Coordinates of C-alpha atoms and ligand atoms in Angstrom, one line a residue:
M1 CA 0.1 0.1 0.0
K2 CA 1.3 3.5 -0.8
R3 CA 1.8 5.8 2.1
K4 CA 0.1 9.3 2.0
V5 CA 2.8 12.0 1.5
T6 CA 2.3 14.2 4.8
K7 CA 5.9 15.8 5.1
A8 CA 7.8 18.1 3.0
I9 CA 11.4 19.2 3.2
F10 CA 12.5 22.7 2.2
P11 CA 16.1 23.2 1.6
V12 CA 17.0 26.6 2.4
A13 CA 20.5 26.5 3.4
G14 CA 22.1 27.7 0.2
L15 CA 24.4 30.8 0.2
G16 CA 22.3 32.6 -2.4
T17 CA 25.2 34.2 -4.0
R18 CA 23.6 35.1 -7.0
F19 CA 21.7 37.7 -5.2
L20 CA 24.5 39.3 -3.1
P21 CA 24.8 41.9 -1.7
A22 CA 21.0 41.3 -0.9
T23 CA 21.6 37.9 0.6
K24 CA 24.3 38.9 2.8
S25 CA 21.6 39.7 5.3
I26 CA 18.3 38.6 4.0
P27 CA 17.7 34.9 3.0
K28 CA 16.5 34.6 -0.6
E29 CA 13.5 32.9 0.3
I30 CA 12.2 36.1 2.2
M31 CA 12.7 38.0 -0.9
T32 CA 9.3 39.1 -1.9
L33 CA 7.2 38.7 -5.5
V34 CA 4.9 41.7 -5.2
D35 CA 4.1 41.2 -1.5
R36 CA 4.7 37.8 -0.6
P37 CA 7.8 36.1 0.2
L38 CA 9.0 33.1 -2.0
I39 CA 8.5 30.8 1.0
Q40 CA 4.7 31.8 1.4
Y41 CA 4.4 30.6 -2.3
A42 CA 6.0 27.4 -1.4
I43 CA 4.1 26.6 1.8
D44 CA 0.7 27.4 0.1
E45 CA 1.5 25.0 -2.8
A46 CA 2.4 22.2 0.1
R47 CA -0.6 23.0 2.1
A48 CA -2.7 22.6 -1.2
A49 CA -1.0 19.1 -1.8
G50 CA -2.0 18.0 1.8
I51 CA 1.3 18.5 3.4
K52 CA 1.0 18.7 7.3
E53 CA 4.6 18.6 8.5
F54 CA 7.0 21.3 7.1
I55 CA 10.6 20.8 7.6
F56 CA 13.2 23.5 6.8
V57 CA 16.8 23.0 6.4
T58 CA 18.5 26.1 7.2
S59 CA 21.9 27.6 7.9
R60 CA 23.6 30.8 9.5
G61 CA 21.8 34.1 8.8
K62 CA 18.3 32.5 8.2
S63 CA 16.5 33.7 11.3
A64 CA 14.5 36.0 9.5
L65 CA 12.7 33.0 7.6
E66 CA 12.0 31.4 11.0
D67 CA 10.4 34.7 12.4
Y68 CA 8.2 34.9 9.4
F69 CA 6.2 32.0 10.5
D70 CA 5.6 33.1 14.3
H71 CA 2.5 34.9 15.3
S72 CA 3.0 38.6 15.8
P73 CA 0.8 39.6 18.6
V74 CA 1.6 43.3 18.6
L75 CA 1.2 43.8 15.0
E76 CA -2.0 41.8 15.0
Q77 CA -3.6 43.6 17.7
E78 CA -2.8 46.8 15.9
L79 CA -4.7 45.7 12.8
R80 CA -7.8 44.7 14.8
K81 CA -7.8 47.8 16.7
K82 CA -7.9 49.6 13.1
G83 CA -10.4 47.3 11.8
K84 CA -7.9 46.0 9.1
D85 CA -9.7 42.4 8.8
E86 CA -8.3 41.9 5.3
L87 CA -4.8 42.1 6.3
L88 CA -5.4 40.0 9.4
E89 CA -6.5 37.2 7.1
T90 CA -3.6 37.7 5.1
L91 CA -1.3 37.5 7.9
K92 CA -3.3 34.1 9.1
N93 CA -1.6 32.3 6.1
T94 CA 1.8 33.2 7.4
N95 CA 1.1 31.1 10.7
M96 CA 2.0 27.6 11.6
D97 CA 0.3 25.4 14.0
S98 CA 2.5 24.4 16.9
G99 CA 4.6 21.5 16.2
A100 CA 3.8 21.7 12.4
I101 CA 7.1 23.2 11.4
A102 CA 10.7 22.1 12.2
Y103 CA 14.1 23.8 11.5
I104 CA 17.2 21.5 11.0
R105 CA 20.5 23.1 10.4
Q106 CA 22.9 22.3 7.7
H107 CA 26.2 23.4 8.9
K108 CA 27.9 23.7 5.8
A109 CA 26.5 24.0 2.2
L110 CA 27.6 20.6 0.8
G111 CA 24.8 20.2 -1.8
L112 CA 21.2 19.6 -2.1
G113 CA 21.4 15.8 -1.5
H114 CA 23.1 16.7 1.7
A115 CA 20.8 19.5 2.7
V116 CA 17.9 16.7 2.4
W117 CA 19.7 14.3 4.3
C118 CA 20.0 16.5 7.2
A119 CA 16.5 15.9 7.8
R120 CA 16.7 12.1 8.2
R121 CA 15.8 11.9 11.7
L122 CA 12.5 13.5 11.2
M123 CA 11.4 11.0 8.8
Q124 CA 10.0 7.5 9.3
N125 CA 9.7 4.9 6.6
E126 CA 7.7 7.1 4.6
P127 CA 7.7 8.9 1.2
F128 CA 8.5 12.8 1.5
A129 CA 8.1 15.9 -0.6
V130 CA 11.1 18.2 -1.3
I131 CA 10.2 21.8 -2.4
L132 CA 13.0 24.3 -3.5
P133 CA 11.3 27.5 -3.0
D134 CA 13.3 29.4 -5.5
D135 CA 11.2 27.5 -8.2
V136 CA 8.0 29.3 -8.3
I137 CA 5.4 27.8 -10.4
A138 CA 2.2 29.6 -11.2
A139 CA -0.5 27.0 -12.1
E140 CA -4.3 26.6 -11.9
K141 CA -3.7 23.3 -9.9
P142 CA -0.6 23.8 -7.7
C143 CA 2.2 21.8 -9.0
L144 CA 2.7 19.7 -5.9
Q145 CA -0.9 18.5 -5.9
Q146 CA -0.7 17.7 -9.5
M147 CA 2.3 15.3 -8.5
V148 CA 0.6 14.0 -5.5
E149 CA -2.3 13.0 -7.9
A150 CA 0.1 11.5 -10.4
Y151 CA 2.2 9.5 -7.7
E152 CA -0.8 7.8 -6.3
E153 CA -0.9 5.9 -9.7
T154 CA 2.9 5.3 -10.1
G155 CA 4.5 5.0 -6.5
G156 CA 8.2 5.0 -6.6
S157 CA 9.9 8.3 -6.6
M158 CA 9.0 11.3 -8.9
V159 CA 10.6 14.5 -10.0
A160 CA 9.0 17.5 -12.0
A161 CA 10.2 18.0 -15.1
M162 CA 10.1 20.2 -18.2
E163 CA 11.7 20.6 -21.5
V164 CA 14.3 23.2 -21.6
P165 CA 16.3 24.6 -24.6
K166 CA 19.4 22.8 -25.6
D167 CA 22.0 25.5 -24.7
K168 CA 20.4 25.6 -21.1
V169 CA 20.0 21.7 -20.2
S170 CA 23.5 21.5 -19.0
A171 CA 22.6 23.6 -15.9
Y172 CA 20.1 20.9 -14.6
G173 CA 19.6 17.4 -13.7
V174 CA 18.4 15.7 -17.0
L175 CA 16.3 12.7 -17.5
D176 CA 17.1 9.6 -19.4
V177 CA 13.6 8.6 -20.6
K178 CA 12.6 5.0 -20.7
E179 CA 9.0 5.4 -21.8
D180 CA 7.2 8.7 -22.4
M181 CA 3.6 8.3 -21.4
G182 CA 2.8 12.0 -21.7
S183 CA 2.5 13.9 -18.5
I184 CA 4.5 11.0 -16.8
V185 CA 7.6 9.4 -18.2
S186 CA 9.3 6.5 -16.9
V187 CA 13.1 6.9 -16.3
N188 CA 16.2 5.0 -17.2
G189 CA 18.6 7.3 -15.4
M190 CA 19.4 10.8 -14.5
V191 CA 22.3 12.9 -14.8
E192 CA 23.1 16.0 -13.0
K193 CA 24.6 18.9 -14.8
P194 CA 25.6 16.9 -18.0
A195 CA 28.4 18.2 -20.0
P196 CA 27.4 19.9 -23.0
G197 CA 26.6 17.5 -25.9
T198 CA 26.3 14.5 -23.4
E199 CA 22.7 15.3 -22.1
P200 CA 20.4 12.2 -22.6
S201 CA 17.4 14.6 -23.3
N202 CA 16.2 18.1 -22.7
L203 CA 13.9 17.2 -20.1
A204 CA 15.0 18.9 -16.9
V205 CA 14.4 18.3 -13.4
I206 CA 13.1 21.3 -11.3
G207 CA 12.4 21.8 -7.9
R208 CA 9.6 19.6 -6.8
Y209 CA 10.2 15.8 -5.7
I210 CA 8.4 13.1 -4.1
L211 CA 10.6 10.7 -2.9
S212 CA 10.7 7.2 -1.5
P213 CA 12.2 6.5 1.9
N214 CA 15.0 4.6 0.2
V215 CA 16.4 7.9 -1.4
M216 CA 17.4 8.8 2.2
R217 CA 19.1 5.6 2.8
N218 CA 21.0 6.4 -0.7
L219 CA 21.9 9.7 0.8
N220 CA 23.5 8.1 3.8
K221 CA 26.4 7.0 1.6
K222 CA 27.2 10.6 0.9
K223 CA 28.8 10.2 -2.4
T224 CA 29.9 13.6 -4.0
G225 CA 29.0 14.2 -7.3
A226 CA 28.9 17.2 -10.0
G227 CA 30.6 20.3 -8.6
G228 CA 32.1 18.4 -5.6
E229 CA 28.7 18.5 -4.1
I230 CA 26.2 15.7 -2.6
Q231 CA 23.7 15.6 -5.1
L232 CA 19.9 14.6 -4.7
T233 CA 20.0 13.7 -8.5
D234 CA 22.4 10.9 -7.8
A235 CA 20.7 9.4 -4.8
I236 CA 17.2 9.4 -6.9
A237 CA 19.3 7.9 -9.8
E238 CA 20.4 5.2 -7.7
E239 CA 16.7 4.0 -7.3
I240 CA 16.9 3.0 -10.9
N241 CA 19.8 0.6 -10.2
Q242 CA 18.1 -0.8 -7.4
D243 CA 15.1 -1.5 -9.6
R244 CA 12.8 0.8 -8.0
G245 CA 10.5 3.1 -10.4
V246 CA 11.6 6.6 -11.2
Y247 CA 9.2 8.9 -13.0
G248 CA 9.3 12.5 -14.5
F249 CA 6.0 14.6 -14.3
R250 CA 5.4 17.2 -16.7
F251 CA 3.6 19.5 -14.7
R252 CA 1.1 22.1 -16.1
G253 CA 2.1 25.5 -15.1
Q254 CA 4.7 28.2 -15.6
R255 CA 7.7 27.6 -13.8
Y256 CA 9.8 30.9 -12.9
D257 CA 13.6 30.3 -11.7
C258 CA 13.7 33.0 -9.1
G259 CA 17.1 31.7 -7.9
S260 CA 18.3 33.8 -11.0
K261 CA 18.0 37.5 -11.4
A262 CA 16.3 37.6 -14.8
G263 CA 13.9 34.8 -13.5
F264 CA 12.9 36.6 -10.5
L265 CA 12.2 39.9 -12.4
Q266 CA 10.0 37.7 -14.9
A267 CA 8.1 36.4 -12.0
T268 CA 7.6 39.9 -10.3
V269 CA 6.0 41.3 -13.6
A270 CA 3.9 37.9 -14.2
F271 CA 2.5 37.9 -10.5
G272 CA 2.0 41.7 -10.5
L273 CA 0.0 41.3 -14.0
A274 CA -1.8 38.8 -12.4
R275 CA -3.1 40.8 -9.6
E276 CA -6.3 42.9 -10.0
D277 CA -5.3 45.8 -7.9
L278 CA -2.0 46.0 -10.0
R279 CA -2.8 44.9 -13.5
D280 CA -3.8 48.2 -14.9
E281 CA -1.3 50.5 -13.6
L282 CA 1.7 48.1 -14.3
G283 CA 0.2 46.9 -17.7
A284 CA 0.2 50.6 -18.8
Y285 CA 3.7 51.2 -17.6
L286 CA 5.1 48.2 -19.3
D287 CA 3.4 49.1 -22.5
E288 CA 5.0 52.6 -22.3
M289 CA 8.3 51.0 -21.4
V290 CA 8.2 48.5 -24.6
A291 CA 7.1 51.5 -26.8
S292 CA 9.8 53.7 -25.8
R293 CA 12.4 51.0 -26.4
R294 CA 10.9 50.2 -29.6
A295 CA 11.3 53.9 -30.8
A296 CA 14.8 54.1 -29.4
E297 CA 15.7 51.1 -31.7
Ligands
UTP1 P1 21.0 26.7 -5.5 O1 21.9 25.9 -6.5 O2 20.2 27.7 -6.1 O3 22.3 27.5 -4.6 O4 20.5 25.7 -4.4 P2 21.9 28.7 -3.7 O5 23.1 28.6 -2.6 O6 20.6 28.7 -3.1 O7 22.1 30.0 -4.7 P3 23.4 30.5 -5.5 O8 23.5 29.7 -6.5 O9 24.6 30.7 -4.5 O10 22.8 31.8 -6.1 C1 19.1 24.9 -4.7 C2 18.3 24.8 -3.5 O11 19.1 24.1 -2.7 C3 19.3 24.7 -1.3 C4 19.5 26.0 -1.6 O12 19.0 26.7 -0.3 C5 18.2 26.2 -2.8 O13 16.9 26.2 -2.3 N1 20.7 24.0 -0.9 C6 21.5 24.0 -1.8 C7 21.0 23.7 0.4 O14 19.9 23.8 1.2 N2 22.1 23.2 0.8 C8 23.1 23.3 -0.1 O15 24.2 22.8 0.4 C9 22.9 23.5 -1.5

């Protein structure tokens, strides 16, 4: 019988060097798209997928992230006094039930696989989700929820996957496809950051995973991979050698790479335009910008 997925790991212990100097003092995950930090989008997606326990793998300098999920009695009292019910409602989503959230420390950024392994003691023998908050996915049905539904059919381990242009694929974990069944593909192998020209396909892994408990056991071996880091991709690929099913899932939605500056700016524009209260003003400004750029060419 397949177990329900109720725990999610959020690895947020990376250095975020692409956003220096900002990330010198604020965690990347607290940076905002419009008015909500990246981490809020990730939490909302996890909740929609039925996740009940939220495990953060953090590091030095991430205390703003921990504070974000606390109640803020002074602020709440003030808003109540002023009758700002809508804002109070917004704040509700930022609070976590006692015991629903745990923080584990990764002492050194040894790689994504190592970050996930740091949470091993909070896991029983159960499947678990991994969400990278810097991949933000706009979708009618949240991506992890789509995956949980697909996982109910496949079992095994599942990674979110998307087609990327040939010249970009070597920046990702890449799937070697065994059988393409449309939204679900079965996988023969996975390579992290293949050298250009050696990639097995252009189907890349992005930051959503549902993993079998055995992946955690594979991570126990702590083998270093691409870039000298302990790679999650390698521990999942090992599942295939051990005759366990690994699947890629082509999600429906638009993914933004908010770990990169260009991706973050694109997401800001897209989420701004999606907001009723901003759409007209922002849209008019963008039209003006584009027109003046064209005129200057
Ligand atoms: P990235 O590759 O984006 O690294 O990590 P980064 O440190 O966040 O950012 P840059 O490249 O220096 O700008 C992908 C995800 O894995 C987590 C990161 O926090 C991010 O969510 N991660 C990575 C860890 O938690 N620990 C690690 O050792 C490495």
